[in-house]
Amino acid sequence: MDPVEFGLAARPTFGGIATGLDTNALVQQLISVEREPLRRIEARKAVLENQRSLYQDFNTRLLALRDAARAIDNRNTTGSDVSLAEELLEFRSSTTDEDRVTATVTGDATPGNVDVDITQLARASLRRSTTFAAADTVVLTDTQNLTITSTPGGGGGPTFGPISITAGSGGLTAEELVDLINTSTDNADADGEKAMNASLLFDGTDYRLILQSAQTGTEFEYSVSGDLSFDAPAAEDLAQDANITVLGVSVTRGSNTIDDVLDGVTLNLFGTTTSAETLTISADTAAVEDNIRAFTDAYNSVIDFVEGQFQVDSETFRSGPLGGDATLRFIQSQVRAAISDEYTFSDRPNFPFSGLASIGIRTGAGGRIEIDSDTLRDAIENDPTAVRDLFTSIQQVDGMGDPVVDGNGDPVFDEGVATRFTSLLEPLLSRYDVLDESGDPVLDASGNPMIGVGVLEARNDAFGRQIAILDESIGRFEASLAQREQSLLLRFSQLEAAVSALQAQSQFLSQAAR
């Protein structure tokens, strides 16, 4: 007797008991033949899933290229205006004595040497109360008062307060007074920044209330009045401004961090100098090159993918699963053109660079970008602003030198390399916000932002629909095969029953004949 087997419907079958035929094997062979169309559908589904996966990989590479372009286009996130922080124009700084002065620089800085002489640092104002025994000592009794009044130098108006604290019937301890000063709603300047800090100081025997302006400079000088005694302030306790000389010009500021004297430069003062220290500002060629290289690496990743699909295998003579894909070929031609095109700017008729090749970025074998580091570094060091402008977009000007605007009065830009890639890739990728020429969202009839569907996202959706249709076909075919198997099993069971009956009748007749 054949072993027990399970068919598509997961029901046990017993074959060949009467006939000696391997009915289970016969059924499976018949079902296997009838399954051939299903195998073709499943193979088609596997091809589509592979192509969809490859398209998703391609989409990821293009997203990386778009993001790399955005990182060096010096535009804001919508591309409608300049970036608040330079993305490609980077500088570095050094000083002859970094224990006394350092600097941080941005893309607005100008390369060169700057002499800085520091004659005085900015300082906060400090007051110390007379001593008392403990932190919980009552320092103000019923109706007694402490008032801190802003007395800025230079005759200006008050910068905060006054902060006035009056004790209730139970009085105020030193700890309570500290809390009330620090949390007072009057303890803030016009920008909402804290003006005064209060704390307790313990010298090992006695306590003192310490008042100190939260910000440096004479603008935050103050006086203290009321019923709590304070020591008379020494000269070094009074607030003072920073006095420096920059390029021979005297400058006074209330802070030791000065960011409004030189464009793109923040000076950090730590000590006075006996003679001028030299601040050196130069293009950070390594940082700029790294930013550009991130873009070229992302570009090469896209090109490698496309070339890998179009390349014909020398043994099978077949290209990749997307080898005949027109969308890939179109995108390849577009990004290659964006790399090799010449770029001109209407307001820069004598612009030193016509394209990427002029700064050492050239197309090599297989369409990949190659960087001549020496040429690129020379360009960055000699004219970093022009390198930056080659990648960004610059507003067009007419023959009279006036800015060009469109019919809505919005500026019209000449695109640079990075902005070209951003505008080229955005309509191809995933889903994106539809923006007008000003960078504002376009609304539909219901007032909701319109969402664009990129070419690759549309292809991904199409793959999904095709796969879903095939899944439905596979499900229907599986159900049909299950019914067919049950029908075959039923027929073979009927055959077994008929043969068994004939065998029983034959045995009866044989016994009767005896």
Short mmCIF file of C-alpha atoms in Angstrom, two decimals, residues 219-514:
data_model
loop_
_atom_site.label_atom_id
_atom_site.label_comp_id
_atom_site.label_asym_id
_atom_site.label_seq_id
_atom_site.Cartn_x
_atom_site.Cartn_y
_atom_site.Cartn_z
CA GLU A 219 24.94 98.15 29.80
CA PHE A 220 24.11 95.73 32.62
CA GLU A 221 25.50 97.77 35.52
CA TYR A 222 23.10 98.15 38.45
CA SER A 223 22.68 99.53 41.96
CA VAL A 224 21.28 97.87 45.09
CA SER A 225 19.12 99.62 47.69
CA GLY A 226 16.88 98.62 50.58
CA ASP A 227 17.17 97.02 53.99
CA LEU A 228 19.91 94.41 53.36
CA SER A 229 23.45 95.73 53.74
CA PHE A 230 26.06 95.25 51.01
CA ASP A 231 29.78 95.88 50.97
CA ALA A 232 30.88 98.83 48.89
CA PRO A 233 31.97 97.48 45.47
CA ALA A 234 35.66 97.63 44.60
CA ALA A 235 36.73 98.92 41.20
CA GLU A 236 37.16 95.40 39.88
CA ASP A 237 33.58 94.58 40.92
CA LEU A 238 32.05 97.07 38.53
CA ALA A 239 30.96 96.13 35.02
CA GLN A 240 33.17 97.10 32.13
CA ASP A 241 33.15 96.83 28.34
CA ALA A 242 35.71 95.16 26.10
CA ASN A 243 38.06 97.60 24.39
CA ILE A 244 39.91 96.37 21.31
CA THR A 245 41.63 97.78 18.26
CA VAL A 246 40.94 96.07 14.93
CA LEU A 247 42.97 97.12 11.90
CA GLY A 248 43.82 100.34 13.74
CA VAL A 249 40.19 101.18 14.62
CA SER A 250 39.09 101.34 18.29
CA VAL A 251 36.06 99.20 19.09
CA THR A 252 34.05 98.96 22.33
CA ARG A 253 31.56 96.16 22.97
CA GLY A 254 29.78 94.83 26.05
CA SER A 255 30.74 91.21 25.39
CA ASN A 256 33.93 89.22 24.95
CA THR A 257 32.28 87.51 21.97
CA ILE A 258 32.15 90.07 19.18
CA ASP A 259 30.43 89.19 15.90
CA ASP A 260 29.59 92.56 14.36
CA VAL A 261 32.96 94.11 13.60
CA LEU A 262 34.12 92.02 10.62
CA ASP A 263 31.70 90.32 8.22
CA GLY A 264 31.60 86.59 8.80
CA VAL A 265 34.01 86.75 11.76
CA THR A 266 33.26 86.21 15.45
CA LEU A 267 36.08 87.24 17.78
CA ASN A 268 36.41 85.38 21.08
CA LEU A 269 38.40 87.37 23.65
CA PHE A 270 40.18 85.61 26.53
CA GLY A 271 42.89 88.02 27.69
CA THR A 272 44.50 91.40 27.11
CA THR A 273 47.47 91.78 24.80
CA THR A 274 50.71 93.74 25.06
CA SER A 275 50.81 94.18 21.29
CA ALA A 276 48.55 93.35 18.37
CA GLU A 277 47.91 89.68 17.64
CA THR A 278 47.40 88.59 14.03
CA LEU A 279 44.23 86.82 12.92
CA THR A 280 44.69 84.90 9.66
CA ILE A 281 41.63 83.96 7.58
CA SER A 282 42.04 81.58 4.64
CA ALA A 283 39.88 79.33 2.50
CA ASP A 284 39.37 75.90 4.05
CA THR A 285 40.22 74.04 0.87
CA ALA A 286 39.99 70.60 2.47
CA ALA A 287 36.47 71.21 3.82
CA VAL A 288 35.22 72.66 0.52
CA GLU A 289 36.80 69.80 -1.44
CA ASP A 290 35.14 67.26 0.89
CA ASN A 291 31.74 68.88 0.29
CA ILE A 292 32.23 68.79 -3.48
CA ARG A 293 33.56 65.23 -3.35
CA ALA A 294 30.40 64.09 -1.52
CA PHE A 295 28.44 65.42 -4.49
CA THR A 296 30.67 63.74 -7.09
CA ASP A 297 30.57 60.44 -5.18
CA ALA A 298 26.76 60.53 -5.22
CA TYR A 299 26.83 61.31 -8.96
CA ASN A 300 29.19 58.41 -9.66
CA SER A 301 26.92 56.06 -7.69
CA VAL A 302 24.04 56.94 -10.05
CA ILE A 303 26.20 56.49 -13.15
CA ASP A 304 27.57 53.15 -11.88
CA PHE A 305 24.04 51.84 -11.40
CA VAL A 306 22.87 52.83 -14.87
CA GLU A 307 26.00 51.51 -16.56
CA GLY A 308 25.65 48.25 -14.63
CA GLN A 309 22.15 47.77 -16.05
CA PHE A 310 23.12 48.60 -19.64
CA GLN A 311 26.35 46.60 -19.70
CA VAL A 312 26.10 43.35 -21.72
CA ASP A 313 27.51 40.23 -20.07
CA SER A 314 30.25 38.71 -22.22
CA GLU A 315 29.06 35.15 -21.53
CA THR A 316 25.27 35.42 -21.53
CA PHE A 317 25.17 38.38 -23.95
CA ARG A 318 22.44 39.87 -21.79
CA SER A 319 22.21 43.24 -20.10
CA GLY A 320 20.81 43.84 -16.61
CA PRO A 321 17.10 43.53 -15.69
CA LEU A 322 16.62 47.23 -16.53
CA GLY A 323 18.92 47.18 -19.56
CA GLY A 324 16.28 48.33 -22.02
CA ASP A 325 14.61 50.83 -19.70
CA ALA A 326 13.99 54.16 -21.42
CA THR A 327 13.54 56.04 -18.12
CA LEU A 328 17.05 55.10 -16.97
CA ARG A 329 18.49 56.16 -20.32
CA PHE A 330 16.65 59.51 -20.13
CA ILE A 331 17.84 60.24 -16.59
CA GLN A 332 21.39 59.26 -17.50
CA SER A 333 21.41 61.73 -20.40
CA GLN A 334 19.98 64.50 -18.23
CA VAL A 335 22.49 64.20 -15.38
CA ARG A 336 25.39 63.86 -17.81
CA ALA A 337 24.31 67.05 -19.57
CA ALA A 338 24.05 68.88 -16.25
CA ILE A 339 27.64 67.88 -15.47
CA SER A 340 29.14 68.76 -18.85
CA ASP A 341 27.17 71.94 -19.65
CA GLU A 342 28.77 75.36 -19.53
CA TYR A 343 27.32 77.76 -16.97
CA THR A 344 27.00 81.49 -17.51
CA PHE A 345 25.69 84.23 -15.24
CA SER A 346 24.19 87.38 -16.70
CA ASP A 347 25.48 89.60 -13.90
CA ARG A 348 29.01 88.13 -14.10
CA PRO A 349 30.15 88.62 -17.72
CA ASN A 350 33.76 87.95 -16.70
CA PHE A 351 33.00 84.93 -14.53
CA PRO A 352 36.29 82.95 -14.28
CA PHE A 353 34.79 79.45 -14.56
CA SER A 354 32.68 78.18 -17.46
CA GLY A 355 31.92 74.79 -15.96
CA LEU A 356 33.12 72.02 -13.71
CA ALA A 357 36.03 71.12 -15.99
CA SER A 358 37.56 74.55 -15.36
CA ILE A 359 37.90 73.76 -11.64
CA GLY A 360 39.30 70.26 -12.17
CA ILE A 361 36.11 68.17 -12.21
CA ARG A 362 35.98 66.19 -15.44
CA THR A 363 34.12 63.22 -16.91
CA GLY A 364 36.26 60.11 -17.21
CA ALA A 365 35.81 56.50 -18.29
CA GLY A 366 32.26 55.16 -18.16
CA GLY A 367 30.86 58.65 -17.54
CA ARG A 368 32.18 58.80 -13.97
CA ILE A 369 33.44 62.10 -12.54
CA GLU A 370 37.11 62.43 -11.72
CA ILE A 371 38.58 65.22 -9.60
CA ASP A 372 41.95 66.82 -10.22
CA SER A 373 42.59 67.80 -6.61
CA ASP A 374 45.43 70.22 -7.44
CA THR A 375 43.30 72.18 -9.92
CA LEU A 376 40.31 72.22 -7.57
CA ARG A 377 42.37 73.40 -4.60
CA ASP A 378 43.98 76.14 -6.68
CA ALA A 379 40.54 77.37 -7.70
CA ILE A 380 39.29 77.33 -4.10
CA GLU A 381 42.35 79.16 -2.78
CA ASN A 382 42.47 81.77 -5.56
CA ASP A 383 38.76 82.57 -5.88
CA PRO A 384 36.60 80.73 -3.30
CA THR A 385 33.61 83.00 -3.93
CA ALA A 386 33.56 82.16 -7.64
CA VAL A 387 33.73 78.43 -6.84
CA ARG A 388 30.75 78.89 -4.54
CA ASP A 389 28.83 80.86 -7.18
CA LEU A 390 29.46 78.17 -9.84
CA PHE A 391 27.31 75.79 -7.78
CA THR A 392 24.57 78.16 -6.66
CA SER A 393 22.01 80.24 -8.56
CA ILE A 394 22.47 83.97 -9.13
CA GLN A 395 19.68 86.39 -9.93
CA GLN A 396 19.65 87.46 -13.56
CA VAL A 397 20.23 91.08 -14.56
CA ASP A 398 19.26 92.81 -17.79
CA GLY A 399 21.46 94.87 -20.09
CA MET A 400 21.12 97.85 -17.78
CA GLY A 401 22.26 95.84 -14.78
CA ASP A 402 18.78 95.75 -13.22
CA PRO A 403 17.45 92.54 -11.61
CA VAL A 404 15.21 90.45 -13.86
CA VAL A 405 11.81 89.41 -12.47
CA ASP A 406 9.00 87.28 -13.86
CA GLY A 407 5.39 88.27 -14.46
CA ASN A 408 4.64 87.90 -10.75
CA GLY A 409 7.49 90.17 -9.75
CA ASP A 410 9.59 87.27 -8.44
CA PRO A 411 13.32 87.15 -9.20
CA VAL A 412 14.62 85.01 -12.07
CA PHE A 413 17.85 83.11 -11.45
CA ASP A 414 20.69 81.77 -13.57
CA GLU A 415 21.24 78.23 -12.33
CA GLY A 416 24.57 76.87 -11.13
CA VAL A 417 25.60 73.22 -11.07
CA ALA A 418 24.02 72.25 -7.74
CA THR A 419 20.79 74.18 -8.27
CA ARG A 420 20.50 72.63 -11.75
CA PHE A 421 20.70 69.16 -10.25
CA THR A 422 18.17 70.01 -7.54
CA SER A 423 15.61 71.34 -10.04
CA LEU A 424 16.31 68.44 -12.41
CA LEU A 425 15.98 65.63 -9.87
CA GLU A 426 13.09 66.88 -7.74
CA PRO A 427 10.35 66.07 -10.34
CA LEU A 428 11.81 62.59 -10.83
CA LEU A 429 11.85 61.52 -7.20
CA SER A 430 9.23 60.13 -4.85
CA ARG A 431 6.46 62.50 -3.90
CA TYR A 432 7.21 66.18 -3.50
CA ASP A 433 5.51 69.46 -2.66
CA VAL A 434 4.51 71.42 -5.76
CA LEU A 435 5.95 74.93 -5.40
CA ASP A 436 5.46 78.06 -7.46
CA GLU A 437 8.34 80.18 -8.79
CA SER A 438 8.58 81.94 -5.43
CA GLY A 439 8.99 78.66 -3.58
CA ASP A 440 5.50 78.84 -2.05
CA PRO A 441 3.24 75.74 -1.98
CA VAL A 442 0.67 75.47 -4.77
CA LEU A 443 -2.81 74.77 -3.38
CA ASP A 444 -5.59 72.71 -4.91
CA ALA A 445 -9.24 73.76 -5.13
CA SER A 446 -9.77 72.71 -1.50
CA GLY A 447 -6.87 74.81 -0.29
CA ASN A 448 -4.61 71.82 0.40
CA PRO A 449 -0.97 71.72 -0.74
CA MET A 450 -0.60 69.90 -4.05
CA ILE A 451 1.64 66.85 -4.06
CA GLY A 452 3.55 65.92 -7.20
CA VAL A 453 4.35 62.31 -8.06
CA GLY A 454 7.84 61.82 -9.44
CA VAL A 455 8.64 59.58 -12.41
CA LEU A 456 10.31 56.97 -10.23
CA GLU A 457 7.51 57.01 -7.69
CA ALA A 458 5.01 56.55 -10.51
CA ARG A 459 7.03 53.59 -11.81
CA ASN A 460 7.12 52.12 -8.30
CA ASP A 461 3.33 52.48 -8.08
CA ALA A 462 2.96 50.83 -11.50
CA PHE A 463 5.13 47.90 -10.40
CA GLY A 464 2.97 47.58 -7.29
CA ARG A 465 -0.24 47.46 -9.34
CA GLN A 466 1.19 44.85 -11.72
CA ILE A 467 2.39 42.67 -8.86
CA ALA A 468 -0.99 42.96 -7.14
CA ILE A 469 -2.74 41.80 -10.34
CA LEU A 470 -0.39 38.83 -10.60
CA ASP A 471 -0.98 37.98 -6.93
CA GLU A 472 -4.71 37.86 -7.64
CA SER A 473 -4.08 35.62 -10.66
CA ILE A 474 -1.86 33.35 -8.61
CA GLY A 475 -4.51 33.10 -5.90
CA ARG A 476 -7.22 32.20 -8.39
CA PHE A 477 -4.95 29.66 -10.13
CA GLU A 478 -4.00 28.03 -6.80
CA ALA A 479 -7.68 27.70 -5.90
CA SER A 480 -8.45 26.21 -9.32
CA LEU A 481 -5.59 23.68 -9.00
CA ALA A 482 -6.80 22.67 -5.55
CA GLN A 483 -10.25 21.96 -6.99
CA ARG A 484 -8.69 20.10 -9.92
CA GLU A 485 -6.62 17.93 -7.58
CA GLN A 486 -9.69 17.07 -5.52
CA SER A 487 -11.54 16.16 -8.70
CA LEU A 488 -8.70 13.85 -9.81
CA LEU A 489 -8.45 12.27 -6.39
CA LEU A 490 -12.20 11.67 -6.39
CA ARG A 491 -12.04 9.99 -9.78
CA PHE A 492 -9.16 7.76 -8.75
CA SER A 493 -11.03 6.91 -5.54
CA GLN A 494 -14.02 5.93 -7.62
CA LEU A 495 -11.71 3.82 -9.81
CA GLU A 496 -10.29 2.14 -6.69
CA ALA A 497 -13.81 1.43 -5.45
CA ALA A 498 -14.87 -0.04 -8.80
CA VAL A 499 -11.76 -2.24 -9.06
CA SER A 500 -12.21 -3.33 -5.47
CA ALA A 501 -15.82 -4.32 -6.18
CA LEU A 502 -14.81 -6.28 -9.28
CA GLN A 503 -12.10 -8.04 -7.33
CA ALA A 504 -14.61 -8.99 -4.62
CA GLN A 505 -17.06 -10.26 -7.24
CA SER A 506 -14.30 -12.27 -8.94
CA GLN A 507 -13.33 -13.90 -5.66
CA PHE A 508 -16.99 -14.76 -4.96
CA LEU A 509 -17.47 -16.35 -8.36
CA SER A 510 -14.24 -18.30 -8.03
CA GLN A 511 -15.37 -19.70 -4.67
CA ALA A 512 -18.87 -20.50 -6.04
CA ALA A 513 -17.37 -22.44 -8.98
CA ARG A 514 -15.57 -24.73 -6.63
#
